[in-house]
Amino acid sequence: MVFGTQTCHQIGELSEVASARRAGTELSRKIGFDDVRSGELAILITEAATNIGKHAKSGHIYLRSISAEDQHGIEIIATDSGPGMRNVQINFEDGNSSTGTYGVGLGAIKRLAHYLDIYSEHEKGTVLLMILWANPEYIAQESWQIGSMCLPIPSEDVCGDSWMTAGSDTNLTILVADGLGHGHDAAEASLQAVKVLQKETEAFPNRILQSSHQQMRGGRGAAVAVAKIDVHSEELRYCGVGNIAGSIFSEEKRQHLLSHNGIVGTNMQKVQEFVHKWTDESLVIMHSDGIGTRWSLDNYTGLEKCHSSVIAAVVHRDFTRGRDDSTIVVIKRA
């Protein structure tokens, strides 16, 4: 499945609900949604945003196009830091409401979305994931569950971070790059690493780092980290230079993935691969330094069972620094 960067829409006032809906409609037309699907998308955005306004007072709607197997869709993520839900299942049933309304919003979302997942915990807010495909009959069959948040610093319209995955049913390479600074020059630097992975999809992480170093010479440079998962050998190989953070979770244990100091493209002194055990129950998280490192999945009961996009959105919501581009990528087996 291929993801792009998100657009972020603040939700608080009623006018902001309409603005998010218009952005979704524009995006749906760009990727070829028909009128029916565009209308359903508008309902999903409206209901999710309205729920934020009713229950949490403020939050965000994130939108982006996705594609898989020549199919096109839109991912909607709604986040807030409000009171959360005591019983998620009851709230998705029509007629149940905590605000005295008719309580049909979440029921409508459940009926319309082609994929739906939610994480909500009392006093810890809510993250709602919805996916709508142009083809209503399409059901994605993925070997890997990939989730991410990739957003520029609020003062920029282009994200200086980039990320990419490439692979097959049994092998997957994940790359996260953070160009120095912000804006177009930073984006160009990080995209050089993506271009290397596009050309060398079978290469090991240390090779991709070395090729990226050569590709970036003369430019701004970037922090880059690459993980390569091999299901058959039950290994994750990791190699990083600069301040990309990585963690692998296996059997309820978290191991940090080590990156060496330096800047790919300008000052890369040491490249070293580290090998970790991988199982079908493992989870890997990589993120740029726009997201703080003090998060712990132990503080979110049951979050690790949610879709990778929900995990990414929860960590991004609670630990984004707000003064840098921010990217987080979460990978596990589907």
Coordinates of C-alpha atoms in Angstrom, one line a residue:
M1 CA 0.0 0.0 0.0
V2 CA 1.3 3.4 -0.9
F3 CA 0.8 6.5 1.3
G4 CA 1.5 10.2 0.8
T5 CA 1.8 13.0 3.3
Q6 CA -1.3 14.2 5.2
T7 CA -3.0 17.5 5.2
C8 CA -4.0 18.7 8.7
H9 CA -7.3 20.4 9.4
Q10 CA -7.9 22.0 12.8
I11 CA -11.4 21.3 14.2
G12 CA -13.0 23.5 16.8
E13 CA -15.4 26.0 15.2
L14 CA -18.3 24.9 12.9
S15 CA -16.6 26.7 10.0
E16 CA -13.6 24.4 10.4
V17 CA -15.8 21.4 9.9
A18 CA -16.9 22.8 6.6
S19 CA -13.3 23.6 5.6
A20 CA -12.2 20.0 6.3
R21 CA -15.1 18.7 4.3
R22 CA -14.3 20.9 1.3
A23 CA -10.7 19.7 1.4
G24 CA -11.9 16.1 1.4
T25 CA -14.2 16.8 -1.6
E26 CA -11.3 18.4 -3.5
L27 CA -9.0 15.4 -2.8
S28 CA -11.7 12.9 -3.8
R29 CA -12.1 14.6 -7.2
K30 CA -8.4 14.5 -7.8
I31 CA -8.2 10.7 -7.4
G32 CA -11.4 10.0 -9.3
F33 CA -14.1 9.3 -6.8
D34 CA -17.6 9.4 -8.3
D35 CA -20.3 11.6 -6.8
V36 CA -21.7 8.9 -4.6
R37 CA -18.3 8.1 -3.1
S38 CA -17.4 11.8 -2.7
G39 CA -20.7 12.3 -0.9
E40 CA -19.9 9.4 1.5
L41 CA -16.5 10.9 2.2
A42 CA -18.1 14.2 3.0
I43 CA -20.4 12.4 5.5
L44 CA -17.5 10.6 7.2
I45 CA -15.5 13.8 7.6
T46 CA -18.5 15.8 8.8
E47 CA -19.5 13.2 11.4
A48 CA -16.0 12.7 12.7
A49 CA -15.3 16.4 12.9
T50 CA -18.7 17.1 14.5
N51 CA -18.0 14.5 17.2
I52 CA -14.7 16.2 17.9
G53 CA -16.6 19.5 18.4
K54 CA -19.3 18.0 20.6
H55 CA -17.2 15.8 22.9
A56 CA -13.6 17.2 22.8
K57 CA -14.1 20.8 21.8
S58 CA -11.0 20.7 19.6
G59 CA -8.9 18.2 17.6
H60 CA -7.7 17.5 14.1
I61 CA -8.7 15.8 10.9
Y62 CA -5.9 14.3 8.7
L63 CA -6.5 13.5 5.1
R64 CA -4.4 11.8 2.4
S65 CA -4.8 9.6 -0.7
I66 CA -3.7 6.0 -0.6
S67 CA -3.3 3.3 -3.3
A68 CA -3.0 -0.4 -3.3
E69 CA -3.2 -2.9 -6.2
D70 CA -4.2 -0.2 -8.7
Q71 CA -7.0 0.9 -6.4
H72 CA -7.3 4.4 -5.0
G73 CA -8.8 5.5 -1.7
I74 CA -8.7 8.2 1.0
E75 CA -7.6 7.7 4.6
I76 CA -9.2 9.9 7.2
I77 CA -7.8 10.1 10.7
A78 CA -9.6 12.1 13.4
T79 CA -7.8 12.8 16.7
D80 CA -8.6 14.6 19.9
S81 CA -7.4 14.8 23.5
G82 CA -10.9 14.9 25.0
P83 CA -12.6 12.7 27.6
G84 CA -12.5 9.6 25.5
M85 CA -15.1 6.8 25.5
R86 CA -15.8 4.4 28.4
N87 CA -17.4 1.9 26.0
V88 CA -16.5 2.1 22.4
Q89 CA -18.9 -0.6 21.2
I90 CA -22.0 1.0 22.7
N91 CA -21.1 4.4 21.2
F92 CA -21.1 2.8 17.7
E93 CA -24.7 1.7 18.1
D94 CA -27.4 4.0 16.7
G95 CA -29.3 5.8 19.4
N96 CA -26.5 6.0 22.0
S97 CA -25.2 9.4 22.8
S98 CA -23.5 11.1 25.7
T99 CA -24.5 14.6 24.6
G100 CA -28.3 14.3 24.3
T101 CA -28.3 14.1 20.5
Y102 CA -29.8 11.3 18.4
G103 CA -26.6 9.4 18.5
V104 CA -26.4 8.3 14.8
G105 CA -23.0 9.8 13.9
L106 CA -20.7 6.9 14.8
G107 CA -23.3 4.4 13.5
A108 CA -23.2 6.2 10.1
I109 CA -19.4 6.1 10.1
K110 CA -19.5 2.3 10.8
R111 CA -21.9 1.8 7.8
L112 CA -20.0 3.9 5.3
A113 CA -16.3 3.3 6.0
H114 CA -14.7 0.4 4.1
Y115 CA -12.2 0.1 6.9
L116 CA -12.6 1.4 10.5
D117 CA -10.6 1.3 13.6
I118 CA -10.6 3.3 16.8
Y119 CA -8.6 3.8 20.0
S120 CA -10.3 5.6 22.8
E121 CA -9.5 5.5 26.5
H122 CA -11.2 7.4 29.3
E123 CA -9.5 10.7 29.8
K124 CA -7.0 9.9 27.1
G125 CA -8.8 11.1 24.0
T126 CA -9.8 9.3 20.8
V127 CA -8.2 8.4 17.5
L128 CA -10.5 7.3 14.7
L129 CA -9.3 5.7 11.5
M130 CA -11.5 5.5 8.4
I131 CA -10.6 4.3 4.9
L132 CA -12.9 4.8 1.8
W133 CA -12.0 3.2 -1.5
A134 CA -13.2 4.4 -4.9
N135 CA -14.3 0.9 -5.6
P136 CA -16.7 -0.2 -2.9
E137 CA -16.1 -3.9 -3.7
Y138 CA -12.4 -3.7 -3.1
I139 CA -11.0 -5.3 0.0
A140 CA -7.3 -4.7 0.5
Q141 CA -5.2 -7.9 1.0
E142 CA -2.0 -6.9 2.6
S143 CA 0.8 -8.9 4.1
W144 CA 2.1 -5.9 6.0
Q145 CA 0.1 -3.3 8.0
I146 CA 1.7 0.1 7.5
G147 CA 0.7 3.2 9.3
S148 CA 2.3 6.7 9.3
M149 CA 1.9 10.3 10.1
C150 CA 4.1 12.7 8.0
L151 CA 3.5 16.4 8.4
P152 CA 5.5 19.7 8.0
I153 CA 6.2 22.2 10.7
P154 CA 3.1 24.5 10.9
S155 CA 5.0 27.4 9.3
E156 CA 5.8 25.3 6.1
D157 CA 3.7 23.8 3.3
V158 CA 6.3 21.1 2.4
C159 CA 7.5 18.5 4.8
G160 CA 11.3 18.1 5.1
D161 CA 10.9 14.5 6.2
S162 CA 10.3 11.6 3.8
W163 CA 9.6 7.9 4.2
M164 CA 9.1 4.8 2.0
T165 CA 8.5 1.1 2.2
A166 CA 9.4 -1.5 -0.5
G167 CA 9.3 -5.2 -0.6
S168 CA 7.2 -8.4 -1.0
D169 CA 5.0 -10.6 1.1
T170 CA 8.0 -11.9 3.1
N171 CA 10.5 -9.0 2.9
L172 CA 10.0 -5.3 3.7
T173 CA 12.4 -2.4 3.8
I174 CA 11.4 0.8 5.6
L175 CA 13.3 4.1 5.2
V176 CA 12.8 7.3 7.2
A177 CA 14.8 10.4 6.3
D178 CA 14.8 13.9 7.9
G179 CA 16.4 16.6 5.7
L180 CA 18.3 19.2 7.7
G181 CA 16.2 22.3 8.4
H182 CA 12.7 22.8 6.9
G183 CA 11.0 23.6 3.6
H184 CA 11.8 22.7 0.0
D185 CA 15.6 22.2 0.5
A186 CA 15.1 19.8 3.4
A187 CA 12.5 17.9 1.4
E188 CA 14.8 17.6 -1.6
A189 CA 17.5 16.2 0.7
S190 CA 15.3 13.6 2.3
L191 CA 13.8 12.6 -1.1
Q192 CA 17.3 11.7 -2.4
A193 CA 17.3 8.7 0.1
V194 CA 13.8 7.7 -1.1
K195 CA 15.1 7.7 -4.7
V196 CA 18.0 5.4 -3.7
L197 CA 15.6 2.9 -2.1
Q198 CA 13.4 3.0 -5.3
K199 CA 16.5 1.9 -7.3
E200 CA 17.9 -0.5 -4.8
T201 CA 14.9 -2.2 -3.3
E202 CA 16.8 -5.5 -2.6
A203 CA 19.8 -3.9 -1.0
F204 CA 20.8 -4.2 2.6
P205 CA 20.4 -1.2 4.9
N206 CA 24.1 -0.3 5.0
R207 CA 24.3 -0.3 1.2
I208 CA 21.3 2.0 1.0
L209 CA 22.9 4.4 3.5
Q210 CA 26.2 4.4 1.6
S211 CA 24.4 5.1 -1.7
S212 CA 22.3 7.8 -0.1
H213 CA 25.5 9.4 1.1
Q214 CA 26.9 9.6 -2.4
Q215 CA 23.5 10.8 -3.8
M216 CA 23.3 13.6 -1.3
R217 CA 26.8 15.0 -1.7
G218 CA 26.8 18.7 -2.3
G219 CA 23.3 19.2 -0.8
R220 CA 21.9 19.9 2.6
G221 CA 22.2 16.3 4.0
A222 CA 19.8 14.3 6.1
A223 CA 19.4 11.9 9.0
V224 CA 18.5 8.5 7.5
A225 CA 17.6 5.2 9.0
V226 CA 16.7 1.9 7.2
A227 CA 15.2 -1.3 8.5
K228 CA 14.9 -4.5 6.5
I229 CA 12.6 -7.3 7.7
D230 CA 13.0 -10.9 6.5
V231 CA 10.2 -13.1 7.6
H232 CA 11.9 -16.4 6.6
S233 CA 15.2 -15.7 8.4
E234 CA 13.2 -14.0 11.3
E235 CA 15.6 -11.0 11.2
L236 CA 15.3 -7.3 11.2
R237 CA 18.4 -5.5 10.0
Y238 CA 18.8 -1.9 11.0
C239 CA 21.2 0.9 10.0
G240 CA 20.9 4.6 10.8
V241 CA 22.9 7.8 10.8
G242 CA 21.6 10.8 12.6
N243 CA 18.6 11.4 14.9
I244 CA 16.0 9.0 13.5
A245 CA 14.6 7.0 16.5
G246 CA 13.7 3.3 16.1
S247 CA 12.2 0.7 18.4
I248 CA 11.2 -3.0 17.9
F249 CA 8.7 -4.6 20.1
S250 CA 8.8 -8.4 20.5
E251 CA 7.1 -10.5 23.3
E252 CA 6.2 -7.3 25.2
K253 CA 9.8 -6.2 25.2
R254 CA 11.0 -2.9 23.6
Q255 CA 14.5 -2.7 22.1
H256 CA 15.9 0.6 20.8
L257 CA 17.4 0.5 17.3
L258 CA 20.8 2.2 17.3
S259 CA 21.8 5.0 14.9
H260 CA 25.3 6.5 14.7
N261 CA 26.0 10.2 14.9
G262 CA 26.5 12.1 11.6
I263 CA 24.8 13.5 8.6
V264 CA 24.2 11.5 5.5
G265 CA 25.6 13.4 2.5
T266 CA 28.0 15.6 4.5
N267 CA 29.5 13.9 7.6
M268 CA 28.8 10.2 7.6
Q269 CA 31.7 8.6 9.5
K270 CA 30.4 5.2 10.5
V271 CA 27.8 2.9 9.0
Q272 CA 26.9 -0.3 10.9
E273 CA 24.1 -2.8 10.7
F274 CA 22.5 -4.3 13.7
V275 CA 20.5 -7.5 13.6
H276 CA 17.4 -8.1 15.8
K277 CA 15.0 -11.1 16.0
W278 CA 11.7 -10.6 14.1
T279 CA 8.5 -12.7 14.6
D280 CA 5.0 -12.3 13.2
E281 CA 4.0 -10.7 16.4
S282 CA 6.8 -8.0 16.3
L283 CA 6.1 -4.3 15.8
V284 CA 8.6 -1.7 14.6
I285 CA 8.3 2.1 15.1
M286 CA 10.6 4.6 13.5
H287 CA 10.3 8.4 13.7
S288 CA 12.1 11.7 13.1
D289 CA 13.1 14.0 15.9
G290 CA 10.0 16.1 15.4
I291 CA 8.4 13.5 17.8
G292 CA 9.7 13.2 21.3
T293 CA 11.2 9.9 22.5
R294 CA 9.6 9.6 25.9
W295 CA 6.5 7.7 24.7
S296 CA 5.6 4.2 25.9
L297 CA 3.0 1.9 24.5
D298 CA 2.6 0.6 28.1
N299 CA 0.7 3.8 28.9
Y300 CA -2.0 3.0 26.3
T301 CA -3.9 -0.2 27.2
G302 CA -4.5 -2.3 24.1
L303 CA -3.1 0.2 21.6
E304 CA -0.6 -2.3 20.2
K305 CA -3.6 -4.4 18.9
C306 CA -4.9 -1.5 16.9
H307 CA -4.1 -0.7 13.2
S308 CA -0.7 0.7 12.6
S309 CA -2.2 4.0 11.5
V310 CA -4.0 4.4 14.8
I311 CA -0.8 3.6 16.7
A312 CA 1.1 6.2 14.7
A313 CA -1.6 8.8 15.2
V314 CA -1.8 8.3 19.0
V315 CA 2.0 8.7 19.4
H316 CA 2.0 11.7 17.0
R317 CA -0.8 13.4 18.8
D318 CA 0.8 13.1 22.2
F319 CA 4.5 13.6 21.5
T320 CA 4.8 15.9 18.5
R321 CA 7.2 18.7 19.5
G322 CA 5.5 21.3 17.3
R323 CA 8.7 23.0 16.2
D324 CA 9.9 20.6 13.5
D325 CA 8.6 18.4 10.7
S326 CA 7.3 15.2 12.2
T327 CA 7.2 11.7 10.7
I328 CA 6.4 8.4 12.4
V329 CA 6.1 5.0 10.6
V330 CA 4.6 1.9 12.3
I331 CA 5.0 -1.6 10.8
K332 CA 3.6 -5.0 11.7
R333 CA 2.3 -8.1 9.9
A334 CA -1.3 -7.7 8.7

